[in-house]
């Protein structure tokens, strides 16, 4: 670090330091009694800094020096704003990886929530436990409008049995689905689960895999 010049005017000292910085020559201003000393931080810049000093002493109030100082201050403000933005991003990432999983992975939580809600709304709870299966069925309410709206194609109802109307599905027709405008049917079958084990294991996999994305 080399002393470049002493000023009796603090404003001129700071202005020269800003001009040097704007030209990629790091500099500092230090007060010594009634003077302000401009220091050049690198010996490699000493000769070039002296040339700038000579120009500066001829007309310290030249527009080019004021412009250089203004540009430097704006660059410093931009750098601080970018640094602040980066710190916030780092904090968010840390919170994501260290927080509870349902807060860290909201998209996964939404998918699980929708799947559970569909099961609750589309299951015939009155018939629960009446069948022979040891695994309770879910999404088995064939008259549920929500359930039938989630299949890849709408059902047609035919016949009457002891349990009521039966939903029948033909072969999925891509063209008919596109023509009807019911594009959601290509996605919504993922929310249908037809047994307790089905949704239990799917949600476990979704939770584990969703945390890795």
PDB file of C-alpha atoms in Angstrom:
ATOM      1  CA  UNK A   1       0.000   0.000   0.000  1.00  0.00           C
ATOM      2  CA  UNK A   2       1.408   3.367  -1.074  1.00  0.00           C
ATOM      3  CA  UNK A   3       0.511   6.909  -0.120  1.00  0.00           C
ATOM      4  CA  UNK A   4      -0.567   8.780  -3.221  1.00  0.00           C
ATOM      5  CA  UNK A   5      -1.492  12.286  -2.052  1.00  0.00           C
ATOM      6  CA  UNK A   6      -2.690  14.356   0.892  1.00  0.00           C
ATOM      7  CA  UNK A   7      -5.711  16.622   0.575  1.00  0.00           C
ATOM      8  CA  UNK A   8      -7.009  19.348   2.839  1.00  0.00           C
ATOM      9  CA  UNK A   9     -10.435  18.885   1.259  1.00  0.00           C
ATOM     10  CA  UNK A  10     -12.078  15.595   2.230  1.00  0.00           C
ATOM     11  CA  UNK A  11     -14.434  15.773  -0.729  1.00  0.00           C
ATOM     12  CA  UNK A  12     -11.546  15.842  -3.210  1.00  0.00           C
ATOM     13  CA  UNK A  13      -9.829  12.946  -1.444  1.00  0.00           C
ATOM     14  CA  UNK A  14     -12.941  10.776  -1.626  1.00  0.00           C
ATOM     15  CA  UNK A  15     -13.588  11.795  -5.219  1.00  0.00           C
ATOM     16  CA  UNK A  16     -10.071  10.825  -6.309  1.00  0.00           C
ATOM     17  CA  UNK A  17     -10.374   7.494  -4.497  1.00  0.00           C
ATOM     18  CA  UNK A  18     -13.654   6.810  -6.324  1.00  0.00           C
ATOM     19  CA  UNK A  19     -12.073   7.694  -9.668  1.00  0.00           C
ATOM     20  CA  UNK A  20      -9.207   5.291  -8.991  1.00  0.00           C
ATOM     21  CA  UNK A  21     -11.621   2.521  -8.012  1.00  0.00           C
ATOM     22  CA  UNK A  22     -13.665   3.103 -11.150  1.00  0.00           C
ATOM     23  CA  UNK A  23     -10.478   2.478 -13.138  1.00  0.00           C
ATOM     24  CA  UNK A  24      -9.787  -0.803 -11.330  1.00  0.00           C
ATOM     25  CA  UNK A  25      -7.216   0.642  -8.936  1.00  0.00           C
ATOM     26  CA  UNK A  26      -8.347  -0.070  -5.343  1.00  0.00           C
ATOM     27  CA  UNK A  27      -7.777   2.928  -3.070  1.00  0.00           C
ATOM     28  CA  UNK A  28      -8.637   4.089   0.436  1.00  0.00           C
ATOM     29  CA  UNK A  29      -8.916   7.425   2.233  1.00  0.00           C
ATOM     30  CA  UNK A  30      -7.550   7.846   5.755  1.00  0.00           C
ATOM     31  CA  UNK A  31      -7.678  10.954   7.915  1.00  0.00           C
ATOM     32  CA  UNK A  32      -4.435  12.182   9.463  1.00  0.00           C
ATOM     33  CA  UNK A  33      -4.917  15.223  11.694  1.00  0.00           C
ATOM     34  CA  UNK A  34      -6.227  17.952   9.350  1.00  0.00           C
ATOM     35  CA  UNK A  35      -5.482  16.090   6.125  1.00  0.00           C
ATOM     36  CA  UNK A  36      -7.026  13.232   4.181  1.00  0.00           C
ATOM     37  CA  UNK A  37      -4.586  10.797   2.648  1.00  0.00           C
ATOM     38  CA  UNK A  38      -5.365   8.750  -0.462  1.00  0.00           C
ATOM     39  CA  UNK A  39      -3.690   5.352  -0.391  1.00  0.00           C
ATOM     40  CA  UNK A  40      -3.230   3.058  -3.382  1.00  0.00           C
ATOM     41  CA  UNK A  41      -3.537  -0.535  -2.212  1.00  0.00           C
ATOM     42  CA  UNK A  42      -1.322  -2.151  -4.856  1.00  0.00           C
ATOM     43  CA  UNK A  43       2.197  -1.108  -5.834  1.00  0.00           C
ATOM     44  CA  UNK A  44       1.411  -2.263  -9.364  1.00  0.00           C
ATOM     45  CA  UNK A  45      -1.008   0.643  -9.703  1.00  0.00           C
ATOM     46  CA  UNK A  46       1.287   3.304  -8.295  1.00  0.00           C
ATOM     47  CA  UNK A  47       2.509   4.802 -11.591  1.00  0.00           C
ATOM     48  CA  UNK A  48      -0.910   4.746 -13.220  1.00  0.00           C
ATOM     49  CA  UNK A  49      -2.460   6.283 -10.101  1.00  0.00           C
ATOM     50  CA  UNK A  50       0.038   9.144 -10.269  1.00  0.00           C
ATOM     51  CA  UNK A  51      -1.047   9.839 -13.840  1.00  0.00           C
ATOM     52  CA  UNK A  52      -4.673   9.974 -12.711  1.00  0.00           C
ATOM     53  CA  UNK A  53      -3.663  12.263  -9.827  1.00  0.00           C
ATOM     54  CA  UNK A  54      -1.973  14.649 -12.275  1.00  0.00           C
ATOM     55  CA  UNK A  55      -5.153  14.809 -14.371  1.00  0.00           C
ATOM     56  CA  UNK A  56      -7.259  15.259 -11.263  1.00  0.00           C
ATOM     57  CA  UNK A  57      -5.182  18.121  -9.888  1.00  0.00           C
ATOM     58  CA  UNK A  58      -5.632  20.081 -13.102  1.00  0.00           C
ATOM     59  CA  UNK A  59      -9.418  20.142 -12.680  1.00  0.00           C
ATOM     60  CA  UNK A  60     -10.891  18.199  -9.731  1.00  0.00           C
ATOM     61  CA  UNK A  61     -14.408  19.266 -10.718  1.00  0.00           C
ATOM     62  CA  UNK A  62     -14.191  17.942 -14.275  1.00  0.00           C
ATOM     63  CA  UNK A  63     -17.412  16.180 -15.371  1.00  0.00           C
ATOM     64  CA  UNK A  64     -15.569  12.967 -16.210  1.00  0.00           C
ATOM     65  CA  UNK A  65     -14.452  12.561 -12.592  1.00  0.00           C
ATOM     66  CA  UNK A  66     -17.953  13.173 -11.229  1.00  0.00           C
ATOM     67  CA  UNK A  67     -19.379  10.726 -13.755  1.00  0.00           C
ATOM     68  CA  UNK A  68     -16.828   8.087 -12.780  1.00  0.00           C
ATOM     69  CA  UNK A  69     -17.664   8.528  -9.100  1.00  0.00           C
ATOM     70  CA  UNK A  70     -21.412   8.309  -9.763  1.00  0.00           C
ATOM     71  CA  UNK A  71     -20.956   5.173 -11.857  1.00  0.00           C
ATOM     72  CA  UNK A  72     -18.885   3.570  -9.104  1.00  0.00           C
ATOM     73  CA  UNK A  73     -21.499   4.330  -6.456  1.00  0.00           C
ATOM     74  CA  UNK A  74     -24.225   2.802  -8.632  1.00  0.00           C
ATOM     75  CA  UNK A  75     -22.109  -0.300  -9.189  1.00  0.00           C
ATOM     76  CA  UNK A  76     -21.588  -0.597  -5.441  1.00  0.00           C
ATOM     77  CA  UNK A  77     -25.334  -0.286  -4.816  1.00  0.00           C
ATOM     78  CA  UNK A  78     -26.038  -2.957  -7.434  1.00  0.00           C
ATOM     79  CA  UNK A  79     -23.404  -5.231  -5.895  1.00  0.00           C
ATOM     80  CA  UNK A  80     -24.924  -4.826  -2.420  1.00  0.00           C
ATOM     81  CA  UNK A  81     -28.403  -5.544  -3.767  1.00  0.00           C
ATOM     82  CA  UNK A  82     -27.151  -8.664  -5.546  1.00  0.00           C
ATOM     83  CA  UNK A  83     -25.331  -9.809  -2.415  1.00  0.00           C
ATOM     84  CA  UNK A  84     -28.486  -9.297  -0.344  1.00  0.00           C
ATOM     85  CA  UNK A  85     -30.500 -11.251  -2.899  1.00  0.00           C
ATOM     86  CA  UNK A  86     -27.944 -14.075  -2.833  1.00  0.00           C
ATOM     87  CA  UNK A  87     -28.031 -14.224   0.976  1.00  0.00           C
ATOM     88  CA  UNK A  88     -31.828 -14.446   0.953  1.00  0.00           C
ATOM     89  CA  UNK A  89     -31.660 -17.254  -1.603  1.00  0.00           C
ATOM     90  CA  UNK A  90     -29.127 -19.123   0.516  1.00  0.00           C
ATOM     91  CA  UNK A  91     -31.365 -18.767   3.575  1.00  0.00           C
ATOM     92  CA  UNK A  92     -34.368 -20.080   1.623  1.00  0.00           C
ATOM     93  CA  UNK A  93     -32.365 -23.062   0.385  1.00  0.00           C
ATOM     94  CA  UNK A  94     -31.141 -23.799   3.919  1.00  0.00           C
ATOM     95  CA  UNK A  95     -34.702 -23.560   5.234  1.00  0.00           C
ATOM     96  CA  UNK A  96     -35.865 -25.896   2.501  1.00  0.00           C
ATOM     97  CA  UNK A  97     -33.320 -28.591   3.304  1.00  0.00           C
ATOM     98  CA  UNK A  98     -33.446 -28.237   7.080  1.00  0.00           C
ATOM     99  CA  UNK A  99     -37.169 -27.548   7.616  1.00  0.00           C
ATOM    100  CA  UNK A 100     -40.015 -30.012   8.047  1.00  0.00           C
ATOM    101  CA  UNK A 101     -40.689 -31.814   4.787  1.00  0.00           C
ATOM    102  CA  UNK A 102     -44.259 -30.568   4.176  1.00  0.00           C
ATOM    103  CA  UNK A 103     -42.989 -26.980   4.321  1.00  0.00           C
ATOM    104  CA  UNK A 104     -39.854 -27.756   2.340  1.00  0.00           C
ATOM    105  CA  UNK A 105     -41.728 -29.516  -0.487  1.00  0.00           C
ATOM    106  CA  UNK A 106     -45.126 -27.806  -0.855  1.00  0.00           C
ATOM    107  CA  UNK A 107     -45.817 -29.269  -4.328  1.00  0.00           C
ATOM    108  CA  UNK A 108     -45.453 -32.799  -2.945  1.00  0.00           C
ATOM    109  CA  UNK A 109     -47.727 -31.907  -0.046  1.00  0.00           C
ATOM    110  CA  UNK A 110     -50.374 -30.544  -2.441  1.00  0.00           C
ATOM    111  CA  UNK A 111     -50.342 -33.774  -4.498  1.00  0.00           C
ATOM    112  CA  UNK A 112     -50.703 -35.882  -1.354  1.00  0.00           C
ATOM    113  CA  UNK A 113     -53.486 -33.640  -0.079  1.00  0.00           C
ATOM    114  CA  UNK A 114     -55.443 -33.872  -3.344  1.00  0.00           C
ATOM    115  CA  UNK A 115     -55.065 -37.664  -3.440  1.00  0.00           C
ATOM    116  CA  UNK A 116     -56.326 -38.060   0.122  1.00  0.00           C
ATOM    117  CA  UNK A 117     -59.217 -35.666  -0.529  1.00  0.00           C
ATOM    118  CA  UNK A 118     -60.258 -37.623  -3.633  1.00  0.00           C
ATOM    119  CA  UNK A 119     -60.308 -40.851  -1.610  1.00  0.00           C
ATOM    120  CA  UNK A 120     -62.425 -39.227   1.096  1.00  0.00           C
ATOM    121  CA  UNK A 121     -64.949 -37.842  -1.395  1.00  0.00           C
ATOM    122  CA  UNK A 122     -65.112 -40.749  -3.846  1.00  0.00           C
ATOM    123  CA  UNK A 123     -65.342 -43.720  -1.483  1.00  0.00           C
ATOM    124  CA  UNK A 124     -68.636 -45.422  -0.671  1.00  0.00           C
ATOM    125  CA  UNK A 125     -68.190 -45.439   3.091  1.00  0.00           C
ATOM    126  CA  UNK A 126     -71.558 -47.115   3.727  1.00  0.00           C
ATOM    127  CA  UNK A 127     -70.401 -50.279   1.991  1.00  0.00           C
ATOM    128  CA  UNK A 128     -67.081 -50.290   3.823  1.00  0.00           C
ATOM    129  CA  UNK A 129     -66.549 -53.635   5.554  1.00  0.00           C
ATOM    130  CA  UNK A 130     -69.418 -55.400   3.783  1.00  0.00           C
ATOM    131  CA  UNK A 131     -67.247 -57.076   1.165  1.00  0.00           C
ATOM    132  CA  UNK A 132     -65.121 -60.176   1.427  1.00  0.00           C
ATOM    133  CA  UNK A 133     -61.839 -58.378   0.760  1.00  0.00           C
ATOM    134  CA  UNK A 134     -59.488 -57.956   3.703  1.00  0.00           C
ATOM    135  CA  UNK A 135     -58.153 -54.769   2.125  1.00  0.00           C
ATOM    136  CA  UNK A 136     -60.778 -51.991   2.293  1.00  0.00           C
ATOM    137  CA  UNK A 137     -61.535 -50.556  -1.169  1.00  0.00           C
ATOM    138  CA  UNK A 138     -61.445 -46.841  -1.861  1.00  0.00           C
ATOM    139  CA  UNK A 139     -62.757 -44.643  -4.693  1.00  0.00           C
ATOM    140  CA  UNK A 140     -65.492 -47.240  -5.183  1.00  0.00           C
ATOM    141  CA  UNK A 141     -68.511 -44.935  -5.324  1.00  0.00           C
ATOM    142  CA  UNK A 142     -69.526 -45.471  -8.942  1.00  0.00           C
ATOM    143  CA  UNK A 143     -72.114 -42.690  -8.771  1.00  0.00           C
ATOM    144  CA  UNK A 144     -69.577 -40.098  -7.630  1.00  0.00           C
ATOM    145  CA  UNK A 145     -69.388 -37.327 -10.219  1.00  0.00           C
ATOM    146  CA  UNK A 146     -65.946 -36.360  -9.016  1.00  0.00           C
ATOM    147  CA  UNK A 147     -64.627 -39.905  -9.336  1.00  0.00           C
ATOM    148  CA  UNK A 148     -66.034 -40.350 -12.827  1.00  0.00           C
ATOM    149  CA  UNK A 149     -64.701 -36.943 -13.883  1.00  0.00           C
ATOM    150  CA  UNK A 150     -61.169 -38.006 -12.954  1.00  0.00           C
ATOM    151  CA  UNK A 151     -60.990 -41.112 -15.148  1.00  0.00           C
ATOM    152  CA  UNK A 152     -59.295 -40.801 -18.507  1.00  0.00           C
ATOM    153  CA  UNK A 153     -62.705 -41.052 -20.177  1.00  0.00           C
ATOM    154  CA  UNK A 154     -66.246 -40.524 -18.889  1.00  0.00           C
ATOM    155  CA  UNK A 155     -68.171 -43.703 -18.047  1.00  0.00           C
ATOM    156  CA  UNK A 156     -71.461 -44.826 -19.477  1.00  0.00           C
ATOM    157  CA  UNK A 157     -73.924 -46.318 -17.009  1.00  0.00           C
ATOM    158  CA  UNK A 158     -75.675 -49.522 -17.920  1.00  0.00           C
ATOM    159  CA  UNK A 159     -77.963 -51.964 -16.162  1.00  0.00           C
ATOM    160  CA  UNK A 160     -79.152 -52.231 -12.614  1.00  0.00           C
ATOM    161  CA  UNK A 161     -77.779 -54.668 -10.104  1.00  0.00           C
ATOM    162  CA  UNK A 162     -78.337 -55.207  -6.427  1.00  0.00           C
ATOM    163  CA  UNK A 163     -75.712 -52.584  -5.700  1.00  0.00           C
ATOM    164  CA  UNK A 164     -77.191 -50.036  -8.135  1.00  0.00           C
ATOM    165  CA  UNK A 165     -75.961 -48.561 -11.391  1.00  0.00           C
ATOM    166  CA  UNK A 166     -72.696 -49.873 -12.709  1.00  0.00           C
ATOM    167  CA  UNK A 167     -70.185 -47.637 -14.462  1.00  0.00           C
ATOM    168  CA  UNK A 168     -68.830 -49.075 -17.674  1.00  0.00           C
ATOM    169  CA  UNK A 169     -65.772 -47.752 -19.479  1.00  0.00           C
ATOM    170  CA  UNK A 170     -64.908 -48.300 -23.119  1.00  0.00           C
ATOM    171  CA  UNK A 171     -61.463 -48.130 -24.648  1.00  0.00           C
ATOM    172  CA  UNK A 172     -59.959 -44.661 -24.123  1.00  0.00           C
ATOM    173  CA  UNK A 173     -60.206 -42.536 -27.268  1.00  0.00           C
ATOM    174  CA  UNK A 174     -57.595 -39.801 -27.492  1.00  0.00           C
ATOM    175  CA  UNK A 175     -59.528 -38.019 -30.233  1.00  0.00           C
ATOM    176  CA  UNK A 176     -62.811 -37.982 -28.331  1.00  0.00           C
ATOM    177  CA  UNK A 177     -61.128 -36.604 -25.212  1.00  0.00           C
ATOM    178  CA  UNK A 178     -59.446 -33.845 -27.203  1.00  0.00           C
ATOM    179  CA  UNK A 179     -62.671 -32.994 -28.994  1.00  0.00           C
ATOM    180  CA  UNK A 180     -64.569 -32.753 -25.717  1.00  0.00           C
ATOM    181  CA  UNK A 181     -61.973 -30.357 -24.305  1.00  0.00           C
ATOM    182  CA  UNK A 182     -61.613 -32.432 -21.126  1.00  0.00           C
ATOM    183  CA  UNK A 183     -57.823 -32.302 -21.243  1.00  0.00           C
ATOM    184  CA  UNK A 184     -57.533 -32.752 -17.472  1.00  0.00           C
ATOM    185  CA  UNK A 185     -58.452 -36.430 -17.883  1.00  0.00           C
ATOM    186  CA  UNK A 186     -54.918 -37.147 -19.089  1.00  0.00           C
ATOM    187  CA  UNK A 187     -53.579 -36.151 -15.650  1.00  0.00           C
ATOM    188  CA  UNK A 188     -56.284 -36.646 -13.037  1.00  0.00           C
ATOM    189  CA  UNK A 189     -56.219 -40.488 -12.948  1.00  0.00           C
ATOM    190  CA  UNK A 190     -53.078 -40.136 -10.809  1.00  0.00           C
ATOM    191  CA  UNK A 191     -55.332 -39.044  -7.938  1.00  0.00           C
ATOM    192  CA  UNK A 192     -57.485 -42.194  -8.031  1.00  0.00           C
ATOM    193  CA  UNK A 193     -56.552 -45.007  -5.632  1.00  0.00           C
ATOM    194  CA  UNK A 194     -58.674 -48.111  -5.244  1.00  0.00           C
ATOM    195  CA  UNK A 195     -57.607 -49.526  -1.894  1.00  0.00           C
ATOM    196  CA  UNK A 196     -56.148 -48.408   1.401  1.00  0.00           C
ATOM    197  CA  UNK A 197     -52.838 -50.082   0.575  1.00  0.00           C
ATOM    198  CA  UNK A 198     -52.847 -48.507  -2.879  1.00  0.00           C
ATOM    199  CA  UNK A 199     -52.962 -44.950  -1.579  1.00  0.00           C
ATOM    200  CA  UNK A 200     -50.785 -45.706   1.450  1.00  0.00           C
ATOM    201  CA  UNK A 201     -47.848 -47.028  -0.559  1.00  0.00           C
ATOM    202  CA  UNK A 202     -48.265 -44.491  -3.367  1.00  0.00           C
ATOM    203  CA  UNK A 203     -48.188 -41.608  -0.897  1.00  0.00           C
ATOM    204  CA  UNK A 204     -45.102 -43.068   0.798  1.00  0.00           C
ATOM    205  CA  UNK A 205     -43.334 -43.259  -2.563  1.00  0.00           C
ATOM    206  CA  UNK A 206     -44.504 -39.776  -3.506  1.00  0.00           C
ATOM    207  CA  UNK A 207     -43.206 -38.370  -0.233  1.00  0.00           C
ATOM    208  CA  UNK A 208     -39.805 -40.050  -0.581  1.00  0.00           C
ATOM    209  CA  UNK A 209     -39.317 -39.334  -4.283  1.00  0.00           C
ATOM    210  CA  UNK A 210     -40.775 -35.830  -4.030  1.00  0.00           C
ATOM    211  CA  UNK A 211     -38.143 -34.868  -1.474  1.00  0.00           C
ATOM    212  CA  UNK A 212     -35.413 -35.778  -3.942  1.00  0.00           C
ATOM    213  CA  UNK A 213     -36.686 -33.452  -6.662  1.00  0.00           C
TER     214      UNK A 213
END
